[in-house]
Coordinates of C-alpha atoms in Angstrom, one line a residue:
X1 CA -12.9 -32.7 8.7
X2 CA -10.9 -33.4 5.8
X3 CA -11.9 -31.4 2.5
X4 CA -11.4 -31.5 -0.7
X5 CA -8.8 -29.9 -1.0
X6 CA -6.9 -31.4 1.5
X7 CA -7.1 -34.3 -0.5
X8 CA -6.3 -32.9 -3.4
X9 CA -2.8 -32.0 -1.8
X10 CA -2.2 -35.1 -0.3
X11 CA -2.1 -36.7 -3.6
X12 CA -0.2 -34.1 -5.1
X13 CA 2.0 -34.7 -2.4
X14 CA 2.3 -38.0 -3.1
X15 CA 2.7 -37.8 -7.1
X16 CA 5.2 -34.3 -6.4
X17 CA 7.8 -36.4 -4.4
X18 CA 7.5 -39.9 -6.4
X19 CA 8.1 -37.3 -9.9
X20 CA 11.3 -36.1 -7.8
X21 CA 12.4 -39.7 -7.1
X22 CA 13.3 -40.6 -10.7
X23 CA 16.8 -39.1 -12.5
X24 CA 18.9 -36.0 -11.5
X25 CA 17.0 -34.4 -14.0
X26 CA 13.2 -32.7 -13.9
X27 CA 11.3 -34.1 -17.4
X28 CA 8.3 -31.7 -17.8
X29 CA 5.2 -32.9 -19.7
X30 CA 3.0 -30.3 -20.5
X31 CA 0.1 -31.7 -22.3
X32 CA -1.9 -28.4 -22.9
X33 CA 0.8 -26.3 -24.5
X34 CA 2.2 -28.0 -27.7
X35 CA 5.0 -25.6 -27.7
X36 CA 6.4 -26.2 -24.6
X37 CA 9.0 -29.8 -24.9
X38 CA 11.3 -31.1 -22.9
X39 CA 14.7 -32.6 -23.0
X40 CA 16.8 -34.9 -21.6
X41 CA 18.3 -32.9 -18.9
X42 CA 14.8 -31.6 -17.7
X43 CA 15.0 -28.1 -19.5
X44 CA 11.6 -27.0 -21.0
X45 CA 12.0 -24.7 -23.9
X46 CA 9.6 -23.5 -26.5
X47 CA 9.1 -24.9 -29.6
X48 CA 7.9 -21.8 -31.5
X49 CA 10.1 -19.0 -29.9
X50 CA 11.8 -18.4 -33.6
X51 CA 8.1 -16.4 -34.2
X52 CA 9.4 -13.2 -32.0
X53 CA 13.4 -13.8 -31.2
X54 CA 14.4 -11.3 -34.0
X55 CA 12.4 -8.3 -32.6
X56 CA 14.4 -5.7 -32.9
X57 CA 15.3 -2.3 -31.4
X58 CA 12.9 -0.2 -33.8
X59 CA 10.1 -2.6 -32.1
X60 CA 10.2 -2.0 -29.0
X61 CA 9.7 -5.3 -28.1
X62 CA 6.6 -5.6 -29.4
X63 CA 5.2 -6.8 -32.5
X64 CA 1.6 -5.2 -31.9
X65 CA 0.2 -1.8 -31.8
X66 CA -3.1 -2.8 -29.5
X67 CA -3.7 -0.2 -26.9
X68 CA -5.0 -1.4 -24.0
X69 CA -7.0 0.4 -20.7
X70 CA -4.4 1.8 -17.7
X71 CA -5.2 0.5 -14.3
X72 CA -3.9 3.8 -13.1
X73 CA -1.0 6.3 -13.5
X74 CA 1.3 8.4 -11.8
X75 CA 1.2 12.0 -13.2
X76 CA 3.9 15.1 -13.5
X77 CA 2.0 16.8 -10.2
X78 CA 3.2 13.4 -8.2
X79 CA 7.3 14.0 -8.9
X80 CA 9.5 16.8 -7.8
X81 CA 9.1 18.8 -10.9
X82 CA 13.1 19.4 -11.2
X83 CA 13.7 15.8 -10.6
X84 CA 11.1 13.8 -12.4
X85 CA 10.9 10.0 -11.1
X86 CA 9.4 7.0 -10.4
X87 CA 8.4 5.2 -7.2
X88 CA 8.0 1.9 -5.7
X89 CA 4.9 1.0 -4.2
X90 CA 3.5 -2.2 -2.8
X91 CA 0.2 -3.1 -1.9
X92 CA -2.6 -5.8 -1.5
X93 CA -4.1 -7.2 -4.1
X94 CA -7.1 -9.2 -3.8
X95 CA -7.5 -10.0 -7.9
X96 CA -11.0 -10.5 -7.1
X97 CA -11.0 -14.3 -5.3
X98 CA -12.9 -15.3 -2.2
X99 CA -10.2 -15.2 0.8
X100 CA -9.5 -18.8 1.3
X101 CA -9.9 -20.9 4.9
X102 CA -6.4 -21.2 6.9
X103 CA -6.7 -24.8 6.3
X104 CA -7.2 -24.5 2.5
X105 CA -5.0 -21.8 2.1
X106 CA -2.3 -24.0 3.6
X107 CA -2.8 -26.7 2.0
X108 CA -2.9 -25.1 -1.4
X109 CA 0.2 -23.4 -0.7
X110 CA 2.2 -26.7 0.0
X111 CA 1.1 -28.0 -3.2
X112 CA 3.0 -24.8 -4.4
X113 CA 5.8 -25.3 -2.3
X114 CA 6.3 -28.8 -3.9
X115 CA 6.8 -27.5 -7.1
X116 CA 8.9 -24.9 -5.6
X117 CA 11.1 -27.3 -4.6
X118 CA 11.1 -29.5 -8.2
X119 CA 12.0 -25.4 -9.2
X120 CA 14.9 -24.9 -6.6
X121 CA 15.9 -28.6 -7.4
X122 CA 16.1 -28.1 -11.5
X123 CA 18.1 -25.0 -10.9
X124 CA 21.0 -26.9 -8.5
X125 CA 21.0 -29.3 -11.9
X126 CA 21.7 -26.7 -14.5
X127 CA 23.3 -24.0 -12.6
X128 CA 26.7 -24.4 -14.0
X129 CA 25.3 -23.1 -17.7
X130 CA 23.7 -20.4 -15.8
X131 CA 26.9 -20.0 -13.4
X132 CA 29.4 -20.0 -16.4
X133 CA 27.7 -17.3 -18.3
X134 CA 27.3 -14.9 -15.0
X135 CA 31.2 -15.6 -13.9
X136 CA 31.7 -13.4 -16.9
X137 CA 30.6 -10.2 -14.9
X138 CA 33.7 -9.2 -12.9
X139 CA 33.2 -7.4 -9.6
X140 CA 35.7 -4.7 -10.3
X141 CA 34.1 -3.8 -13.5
X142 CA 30.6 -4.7 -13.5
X143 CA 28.3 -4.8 -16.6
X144 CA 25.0 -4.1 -14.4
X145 CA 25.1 -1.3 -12.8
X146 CA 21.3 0.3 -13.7
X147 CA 21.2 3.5 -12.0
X148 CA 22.5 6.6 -13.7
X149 CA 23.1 8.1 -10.3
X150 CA 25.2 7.3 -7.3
X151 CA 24.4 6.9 -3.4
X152 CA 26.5 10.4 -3.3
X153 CA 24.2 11.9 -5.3
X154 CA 21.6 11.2 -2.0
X155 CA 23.8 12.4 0.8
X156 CA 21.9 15.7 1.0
X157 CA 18.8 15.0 3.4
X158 CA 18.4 11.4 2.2
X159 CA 19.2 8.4 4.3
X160 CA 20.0 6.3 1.3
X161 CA 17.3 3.6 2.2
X162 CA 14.0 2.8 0.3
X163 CA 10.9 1.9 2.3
X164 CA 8.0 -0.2 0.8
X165 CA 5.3 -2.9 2.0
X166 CA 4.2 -6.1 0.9
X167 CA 1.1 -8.1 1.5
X168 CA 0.9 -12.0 1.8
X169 CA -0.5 -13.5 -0.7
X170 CA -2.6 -16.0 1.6
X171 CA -6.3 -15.1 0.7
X172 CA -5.2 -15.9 -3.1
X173 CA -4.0 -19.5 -1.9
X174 CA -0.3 -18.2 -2.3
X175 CA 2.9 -18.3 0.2
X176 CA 4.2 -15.5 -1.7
X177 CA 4.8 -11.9 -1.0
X178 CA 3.3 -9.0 -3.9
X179 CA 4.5 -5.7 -4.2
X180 CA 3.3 -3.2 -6.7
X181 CA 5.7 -1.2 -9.1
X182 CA 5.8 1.4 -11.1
X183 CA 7.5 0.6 -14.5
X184 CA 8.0 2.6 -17.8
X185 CA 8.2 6.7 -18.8
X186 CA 4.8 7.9 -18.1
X187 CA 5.2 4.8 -15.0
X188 CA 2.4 2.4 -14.9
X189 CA 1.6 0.2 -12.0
X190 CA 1.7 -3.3 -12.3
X191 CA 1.8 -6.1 -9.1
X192 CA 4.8 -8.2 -8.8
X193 CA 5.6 -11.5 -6.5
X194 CA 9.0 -10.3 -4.7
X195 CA 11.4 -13.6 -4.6
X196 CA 14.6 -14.0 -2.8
X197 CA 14.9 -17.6 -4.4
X198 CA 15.4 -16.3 -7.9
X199 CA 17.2 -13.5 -9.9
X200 CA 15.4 -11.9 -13.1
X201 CA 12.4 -9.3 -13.5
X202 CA 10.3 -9.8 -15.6
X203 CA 6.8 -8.6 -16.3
X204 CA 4.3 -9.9 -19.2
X205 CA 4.6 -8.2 -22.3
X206 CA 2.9 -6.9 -25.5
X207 CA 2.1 -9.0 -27.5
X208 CA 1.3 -12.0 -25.1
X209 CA 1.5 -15.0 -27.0
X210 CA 0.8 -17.7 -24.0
X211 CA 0.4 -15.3 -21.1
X212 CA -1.4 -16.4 -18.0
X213 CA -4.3 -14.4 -16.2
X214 CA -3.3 -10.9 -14.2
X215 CA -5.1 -8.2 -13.1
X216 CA -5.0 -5.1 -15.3
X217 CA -3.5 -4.8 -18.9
X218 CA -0.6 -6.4 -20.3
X219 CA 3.3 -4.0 -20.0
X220 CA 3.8 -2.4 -23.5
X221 CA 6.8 -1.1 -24.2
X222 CA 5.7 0.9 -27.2
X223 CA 3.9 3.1 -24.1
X224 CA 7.3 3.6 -22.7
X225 CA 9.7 6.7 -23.9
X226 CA 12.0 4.9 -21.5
X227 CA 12.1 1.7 -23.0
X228 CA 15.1 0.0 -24.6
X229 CA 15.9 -3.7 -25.8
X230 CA 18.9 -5.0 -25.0
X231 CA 21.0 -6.8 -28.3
X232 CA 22.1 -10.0 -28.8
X233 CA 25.4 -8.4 -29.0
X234 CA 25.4 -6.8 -26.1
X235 CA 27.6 -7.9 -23.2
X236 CA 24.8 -8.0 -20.9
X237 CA 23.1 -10.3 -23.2
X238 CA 25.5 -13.2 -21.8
X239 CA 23.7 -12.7 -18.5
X240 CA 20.5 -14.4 -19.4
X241 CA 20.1 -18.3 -20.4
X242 CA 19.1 -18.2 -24.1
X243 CA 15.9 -20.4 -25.2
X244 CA 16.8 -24.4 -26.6
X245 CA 18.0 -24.3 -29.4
X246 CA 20.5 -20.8 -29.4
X247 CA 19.4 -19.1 -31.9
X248 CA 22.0 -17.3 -34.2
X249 CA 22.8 -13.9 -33.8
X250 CA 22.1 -12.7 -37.5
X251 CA 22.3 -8.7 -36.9
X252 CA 23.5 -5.5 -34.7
X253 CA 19.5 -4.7 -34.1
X254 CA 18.8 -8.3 -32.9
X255 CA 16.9 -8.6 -29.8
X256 CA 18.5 -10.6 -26.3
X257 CA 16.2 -13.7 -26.2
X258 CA 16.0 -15.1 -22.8
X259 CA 14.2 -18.6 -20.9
X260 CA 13.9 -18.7 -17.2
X261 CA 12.4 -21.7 -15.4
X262 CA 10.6 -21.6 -12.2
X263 CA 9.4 -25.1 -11.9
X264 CA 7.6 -28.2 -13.9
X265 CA 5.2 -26.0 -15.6
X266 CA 6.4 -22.5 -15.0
X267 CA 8.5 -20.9 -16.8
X268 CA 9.2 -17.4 -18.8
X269 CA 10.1 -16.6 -22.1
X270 CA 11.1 -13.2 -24.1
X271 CA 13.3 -10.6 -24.7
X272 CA 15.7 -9.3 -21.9
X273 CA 15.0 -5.5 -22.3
X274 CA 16.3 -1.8 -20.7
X275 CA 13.3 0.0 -18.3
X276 CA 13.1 2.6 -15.6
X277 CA 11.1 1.9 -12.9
X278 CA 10.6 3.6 -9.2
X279 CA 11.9 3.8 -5.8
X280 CA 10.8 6.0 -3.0
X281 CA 13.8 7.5 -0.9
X282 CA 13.0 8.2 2.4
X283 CA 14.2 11.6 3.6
X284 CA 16.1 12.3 6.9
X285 CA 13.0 14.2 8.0
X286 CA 10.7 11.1 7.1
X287 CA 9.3 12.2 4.5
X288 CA 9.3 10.2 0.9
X289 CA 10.9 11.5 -1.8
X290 CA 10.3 10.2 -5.4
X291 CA 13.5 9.3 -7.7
X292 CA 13.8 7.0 -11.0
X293 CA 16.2 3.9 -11.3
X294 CA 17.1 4.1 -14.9
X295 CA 18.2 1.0 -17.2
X296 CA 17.4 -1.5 -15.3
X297 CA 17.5 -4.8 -16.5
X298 CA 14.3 -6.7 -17.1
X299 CA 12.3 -9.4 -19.3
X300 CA 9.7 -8.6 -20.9
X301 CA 7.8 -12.2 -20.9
X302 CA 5.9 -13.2 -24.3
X303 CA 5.2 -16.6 -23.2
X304 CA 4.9 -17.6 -19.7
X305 CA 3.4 -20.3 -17.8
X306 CA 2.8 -20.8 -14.0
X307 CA 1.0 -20.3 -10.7
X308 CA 1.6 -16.9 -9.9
X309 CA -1.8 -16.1 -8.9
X310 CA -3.1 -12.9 -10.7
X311 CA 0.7 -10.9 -10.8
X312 CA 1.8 -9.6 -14.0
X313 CA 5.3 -11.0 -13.0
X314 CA 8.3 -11.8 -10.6
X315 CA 10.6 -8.8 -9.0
X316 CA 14.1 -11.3 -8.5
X317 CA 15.9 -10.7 -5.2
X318 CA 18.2 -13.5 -5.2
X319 CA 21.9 -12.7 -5.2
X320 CA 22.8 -12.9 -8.6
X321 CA 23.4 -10.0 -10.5
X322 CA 20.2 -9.7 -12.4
X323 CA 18.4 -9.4 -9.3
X324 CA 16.5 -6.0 -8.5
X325 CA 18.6 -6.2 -4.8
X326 CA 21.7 -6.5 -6.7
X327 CA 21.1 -3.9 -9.7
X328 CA 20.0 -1.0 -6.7
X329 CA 23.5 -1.4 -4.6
X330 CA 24.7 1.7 -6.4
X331 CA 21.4 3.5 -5.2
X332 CA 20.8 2.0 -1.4
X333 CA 24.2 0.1 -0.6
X334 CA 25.0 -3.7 -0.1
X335 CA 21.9 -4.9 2.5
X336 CA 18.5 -4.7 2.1
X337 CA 15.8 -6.0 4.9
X338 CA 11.9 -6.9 5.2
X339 CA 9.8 -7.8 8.4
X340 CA 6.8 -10.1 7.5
X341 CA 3.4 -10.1 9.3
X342 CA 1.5 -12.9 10.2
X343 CA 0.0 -14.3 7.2
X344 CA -3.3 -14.1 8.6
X345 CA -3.4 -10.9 9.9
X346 CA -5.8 -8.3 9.0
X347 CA -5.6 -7.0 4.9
X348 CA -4.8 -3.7 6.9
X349 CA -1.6 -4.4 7.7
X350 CA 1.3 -4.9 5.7
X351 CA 4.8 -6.3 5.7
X352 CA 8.0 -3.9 5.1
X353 CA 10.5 -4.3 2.5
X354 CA 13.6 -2.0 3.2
X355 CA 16.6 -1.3 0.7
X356 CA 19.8 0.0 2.7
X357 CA 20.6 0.5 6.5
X358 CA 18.6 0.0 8.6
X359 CA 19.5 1.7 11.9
X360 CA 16.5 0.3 14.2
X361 CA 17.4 -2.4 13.0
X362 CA 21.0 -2.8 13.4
X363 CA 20.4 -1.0 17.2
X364 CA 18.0 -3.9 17.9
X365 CA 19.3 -5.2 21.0
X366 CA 18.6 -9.2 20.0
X367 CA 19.8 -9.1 16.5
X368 CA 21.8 -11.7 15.7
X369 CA 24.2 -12.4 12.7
X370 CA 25.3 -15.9 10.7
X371 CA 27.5 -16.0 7.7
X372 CA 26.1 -16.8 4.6
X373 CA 28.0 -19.4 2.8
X374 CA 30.4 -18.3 0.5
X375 CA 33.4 -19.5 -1.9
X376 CA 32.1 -23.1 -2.4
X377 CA 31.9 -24.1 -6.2
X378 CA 28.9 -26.4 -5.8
X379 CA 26.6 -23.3 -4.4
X380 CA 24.3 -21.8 -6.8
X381 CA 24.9 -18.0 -6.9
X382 CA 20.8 -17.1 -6.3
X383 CA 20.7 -18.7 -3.5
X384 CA 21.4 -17.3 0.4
X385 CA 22.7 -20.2 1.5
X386 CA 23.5 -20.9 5.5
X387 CA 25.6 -23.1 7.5
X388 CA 23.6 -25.0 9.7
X389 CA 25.3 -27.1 12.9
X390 CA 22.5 -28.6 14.9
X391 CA 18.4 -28.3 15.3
X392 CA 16.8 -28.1 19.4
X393 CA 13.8 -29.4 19.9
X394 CA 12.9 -28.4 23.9
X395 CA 16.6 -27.2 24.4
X396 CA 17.7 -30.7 23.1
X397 CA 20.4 -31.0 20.3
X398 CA 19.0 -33.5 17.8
X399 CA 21.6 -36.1 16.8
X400 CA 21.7 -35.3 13.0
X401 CA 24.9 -36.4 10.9
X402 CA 26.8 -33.5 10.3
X403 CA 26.8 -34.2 6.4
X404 CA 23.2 -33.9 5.6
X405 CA 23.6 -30.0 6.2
X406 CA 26.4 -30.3 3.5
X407 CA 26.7 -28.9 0.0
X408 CA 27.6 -32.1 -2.4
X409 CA 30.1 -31.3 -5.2
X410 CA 27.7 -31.6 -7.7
X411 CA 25.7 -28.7 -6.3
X412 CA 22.7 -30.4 -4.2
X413 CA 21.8 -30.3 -0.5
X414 CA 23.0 -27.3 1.8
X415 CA 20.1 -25.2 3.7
X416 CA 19.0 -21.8 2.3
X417 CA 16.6 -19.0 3.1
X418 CA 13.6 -18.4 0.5
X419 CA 10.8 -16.2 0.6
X420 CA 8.8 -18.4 -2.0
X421 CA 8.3 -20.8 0.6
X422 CA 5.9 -21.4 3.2
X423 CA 6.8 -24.1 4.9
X424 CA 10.5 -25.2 5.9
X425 CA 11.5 -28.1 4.8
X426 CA 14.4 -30.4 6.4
X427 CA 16.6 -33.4 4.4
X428 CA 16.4 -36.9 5.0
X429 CA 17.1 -37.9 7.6
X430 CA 17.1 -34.4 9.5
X431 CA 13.1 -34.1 8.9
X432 CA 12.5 -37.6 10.2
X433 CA 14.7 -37.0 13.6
X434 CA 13.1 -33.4 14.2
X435 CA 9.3 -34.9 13.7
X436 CA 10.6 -37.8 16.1
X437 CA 11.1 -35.4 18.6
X438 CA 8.3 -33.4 18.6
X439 CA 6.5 -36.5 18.9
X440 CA 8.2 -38.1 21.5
X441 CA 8.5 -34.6 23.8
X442 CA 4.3 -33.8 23.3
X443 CA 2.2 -35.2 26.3
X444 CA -1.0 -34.8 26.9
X445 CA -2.9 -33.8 23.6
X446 CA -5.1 -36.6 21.3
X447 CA -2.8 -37.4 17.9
X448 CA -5.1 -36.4 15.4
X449 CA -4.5 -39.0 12.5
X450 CA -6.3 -38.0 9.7
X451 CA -4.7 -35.2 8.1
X452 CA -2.7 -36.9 5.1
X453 CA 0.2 -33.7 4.8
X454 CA 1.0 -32.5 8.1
X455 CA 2.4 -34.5 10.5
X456 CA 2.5 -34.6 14.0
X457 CA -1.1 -33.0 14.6
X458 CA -2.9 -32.8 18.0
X459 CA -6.1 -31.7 19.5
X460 CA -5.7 -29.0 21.7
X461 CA -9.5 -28.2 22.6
X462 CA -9.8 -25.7 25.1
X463 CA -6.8 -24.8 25.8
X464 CA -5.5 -21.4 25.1
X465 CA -1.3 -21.5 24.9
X466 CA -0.9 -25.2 24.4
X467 CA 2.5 -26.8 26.1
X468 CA 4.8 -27.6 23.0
X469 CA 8.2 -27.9 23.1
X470 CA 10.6 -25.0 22.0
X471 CA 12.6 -25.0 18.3
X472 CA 15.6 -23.5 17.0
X473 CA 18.4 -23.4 14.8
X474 CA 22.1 -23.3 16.1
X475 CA 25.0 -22.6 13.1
X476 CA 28.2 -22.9 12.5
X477 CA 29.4 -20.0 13.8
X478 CA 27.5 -19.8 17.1
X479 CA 24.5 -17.9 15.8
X480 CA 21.3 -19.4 17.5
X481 CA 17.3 -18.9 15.6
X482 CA 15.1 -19.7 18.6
X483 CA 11.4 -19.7 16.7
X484 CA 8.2 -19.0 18.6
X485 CA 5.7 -21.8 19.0
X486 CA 3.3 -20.1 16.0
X487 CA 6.1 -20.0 13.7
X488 CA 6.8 -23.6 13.6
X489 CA 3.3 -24.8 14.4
X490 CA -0.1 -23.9 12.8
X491 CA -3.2 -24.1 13.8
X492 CA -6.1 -24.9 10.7
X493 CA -9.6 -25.5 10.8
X494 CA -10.8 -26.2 13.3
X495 CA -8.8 -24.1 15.8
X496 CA -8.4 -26.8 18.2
X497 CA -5.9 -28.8 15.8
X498 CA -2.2 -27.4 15.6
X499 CA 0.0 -29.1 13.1
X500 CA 4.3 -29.4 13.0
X501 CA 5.0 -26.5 9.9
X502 CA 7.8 -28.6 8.9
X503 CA 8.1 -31.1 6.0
X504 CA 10.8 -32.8 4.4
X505 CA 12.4 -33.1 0.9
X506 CA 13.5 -36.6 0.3
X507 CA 14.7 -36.4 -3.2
X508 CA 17.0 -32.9 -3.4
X509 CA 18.5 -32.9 0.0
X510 CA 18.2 -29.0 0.0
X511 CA 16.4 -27.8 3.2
X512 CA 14.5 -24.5 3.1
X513 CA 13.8 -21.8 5.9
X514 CA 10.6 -20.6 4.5
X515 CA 9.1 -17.6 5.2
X516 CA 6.5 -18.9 7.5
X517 CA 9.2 -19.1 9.7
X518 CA 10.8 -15.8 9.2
X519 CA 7.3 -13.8 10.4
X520 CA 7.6 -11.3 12.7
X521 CA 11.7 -11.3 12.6
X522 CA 13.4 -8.6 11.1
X523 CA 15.4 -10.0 8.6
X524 CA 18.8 -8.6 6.8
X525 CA 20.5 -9.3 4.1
X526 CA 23.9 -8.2 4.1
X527 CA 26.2 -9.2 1.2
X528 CA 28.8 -6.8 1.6
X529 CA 29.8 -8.2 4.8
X530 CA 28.4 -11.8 3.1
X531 CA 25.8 -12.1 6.5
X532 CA 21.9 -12.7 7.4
X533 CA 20.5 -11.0 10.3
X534 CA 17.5 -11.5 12.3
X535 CA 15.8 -10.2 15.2
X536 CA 12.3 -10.8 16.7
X537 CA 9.9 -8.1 16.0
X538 CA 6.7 -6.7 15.6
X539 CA 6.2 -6.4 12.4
X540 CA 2.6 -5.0 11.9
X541 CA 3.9 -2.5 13.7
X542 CA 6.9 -1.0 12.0

């Protein structure tokens, strides 16, 4: 009953957690890739980045004239011929592997969410050099606003709101979300992984010195009319965390080098560049309508390193002010939403990503609203971070010290919401208490004991809605997430064994709401009015 890959995991689990336990720092050893080190403090940088850091405007970014094969195109016949744009598409991509087991497929994407965590972890540790270099961009005079237009420019039989789907990543062993783009002047389609948890785009670029497998040819910005690099000089170069050592800025033509670190072995390194890519308005009569987001800021990744399964890179939607959410608020407003299928259901269905107001939404008559934390020096700006008062299990409120929800002055614990996460995942000793419950309110269902990640499991052969107790999340301010049963347990191979969806994270003290439990809610982000939203829904059929 217990594969290989389960195994596999359950070591990883194992090895993941004891690598947490040493040092406030994350020390990568990377074996394979003599040009990746480490330092004290747990930053990786590369060793050879001197090679391409003085590209300079003339070069587009690119130190190589190799053409290489389109995947596909849009053309002038697909735009408004007066108002020639681009537009945001999204959807799935198979990048030709088997569609995995839901047993394998979860337990591949827990090993993911471990290093997810040794990511989300490393970036609490160095996120006041990040923080101090974004604190420069001041609210009343932003640096990073992409868009050449405003939302006024919209008012006349637009909505303001962009409409796109995204498919789960499951059948590729991934708890990610993908969305395809359109990027560059003629636009070229390339598949990103949309991530809440993090805040620059960035797509792999000509030439690729360490690039890891995607589907389709590399982004080359000597194909793009619309391309520009961004200077050291620049102000907006101060946005980015520079590659270890800082290089000198020698001259005005000087490239913007960046690093950005997603976990032990993942990580992205190039130069922080100018694009246009595309959105697709949706008219008042329903209709879509096709404009281009000019000068948007972006990476375009020479050497990068990871398991992003097949995407040719990462579309940020954190709440810093790199993020793609944050550079659009001139184009769609403050909010932006998505409603995510089961990951399961059929490849024909698709989960919706929606930039700007919502009104179904906000007319839903069960959506609810928490604050998201704000104000507090220790928070990480990426991160949505909520306030979290007490966890039920069957209606009962778990006796959890009130400090293990809290944000520590040197920026660890708190709870956030990621959609790079499967799984949630609780602090000591909330994780330990909630799985206590569980299994002291089950009755009636065989423990099953040999499943090494996953804990409690039971046997629930024969019966079609088993009895198991309810779940939800009360916060500070009243707010109340009540989960149904399949979002907080999962059923694997074989389909008589459901398993608690919960783990816990020992070493950080961060806990996650993943977005195996955020499918089929409608979920808003609102960060005018500095609020999440969420209301039960259908989301396959939106």
């Amino acid at each position: 009953m217990v594969s290989k890959s389960l195994l596999f995991v359950g070591y990883f689990y194992l090895f993941s957690f004891g690598f947490l336990a040493f040092g406030d720092g994350i020390r990568s050893l990377n074996s394979n890739n003599n040009n990746l080190i480490s330092n004290n403090n747990g930053s990786v940088f590369t060793h050879s980045f001197n090679a391409a850091s003085a590209s300079s405007v003339d070069s587009d970014c690119s130190f190589s004239n190799s053409a290489q094969e389109e995947i596909y195109e849009l053309k002038d016949e697909d735009f408004d011929s007066k108002k020639p744009s681009l537009m945001l598409n999204l959807k799935h991509k198979s990048f030709g592997k088997e569609k995995m087991n839901p047993t394998d497929s979860v337990l591949d994407s827990t090993a993911k969410d471990f290093t997810r965590i040794q990511t989300l972890h490393t970036r609490i540790v160095e996120k006041k050099k990040i923080q101090n270099t974004n604190s420069r961009v001041k609210k009343d005079n932003p640096i990073v606003s992409p868009a050449t237009t405003t939302p006024e420019s919209y008012s006349n039989g637009f909505s303001g709101q962009l409409m796109a789907t995204l498919e789960s990543g499951v059948s590729l062993g991934s708890g990610e979300y993908f969305m395809d783009v359109f990027i560059g002047t003629p636009p070229k389609h390339f598949s990103l992984i949309l991530d809440t948890g993090s805040d620059l785009n960035w797509i792999q670029s000509v030439p690729c010195y360490d690039c890891f497998e995607q589907t389709g040819p590399y982004y080359n910005p000597i194909d793009s009319s619309s391309f520009r690099n961004i200077t050291c000089h620049d102000p907006r170069c101060s946005l980015v965390s520079s590659p270890e050592p800082p290089l000198p800025c020698k001259n005005e033509n000087q490239s913007c080098p960046y690093y950005y670190w997603y976990g032990d072995s993942s990580n992205t390194t190039g130069d922080f560049a100018l694009e246009t890519f595309t959105v697709n308005l949706t008219a008042l009569n329903g209709r879509p309508e096709f404009r281009k987001v000019e000068n948007v800021m972006f990476g375009c990744g020479h050497w990068n390193r990871g398991l992003f399964h097949g995407a040719s890179g990462l579309l940020g939607l954190g709440r810093g002010p790199l993020s793609f959410s944050s550079q659009l608020q001139s184009l769609y407003g403050h909010s932006f939403s998505y409603c995510l299928v089961d990951r399961n259901s059929n490849s024909s269905v698709s989960s919706k990503l929606i930039f700007g107001e919502d009104k179904g939404l906000l007319g839903h008559p069960e959506l609810n609203f928490t604050k998201l934390v704000d104000g507090k020096e220790s928070a990480v700006d990426t991160f949505y971070y909520l306030d979290i008062k007490s966890v039920l299990v069957g209606a009962e409120a778990l006796n959890i010290p009130e400090e293990t929800w809290d944000l520590s002055p040197g920026g660890g614990g708190g709870t956030i919401i990621d959609s790079g996460t499967t799984l949630s995942y609780f602090a000591d000793p909330a994780y330990k208490i909630i799985k206590e419950a569980f299994v002291s309110k089950v009755k009636g269902y065989p423990v099953v004991k040999d499943f090494p990640i996953l804990e409690p499991c039971y046997n629930v052969s024969g019966v079609e809605n088993p009895d198991l107790p309810s779940f939800g999340i009360v916060f500070q301010d009243g707010a109340t997430w009540n989960f149904p049963v399949e979002n907080y347990f999962i059923k694997l191979e074989p389909d008589d064994v459901v398993c608690l969806a919960i783990l816990g994270t020992p070493r950080s003290s961060l806990s996650i709401i993943g977005n195996y439990q955020q499918q089929n809610f409608h979920i808003l982000y609102d960060t005018k009015k500095s609020r999440l939203g969420f209301a039960p829904r259908k989301c396959a059929e939106m």
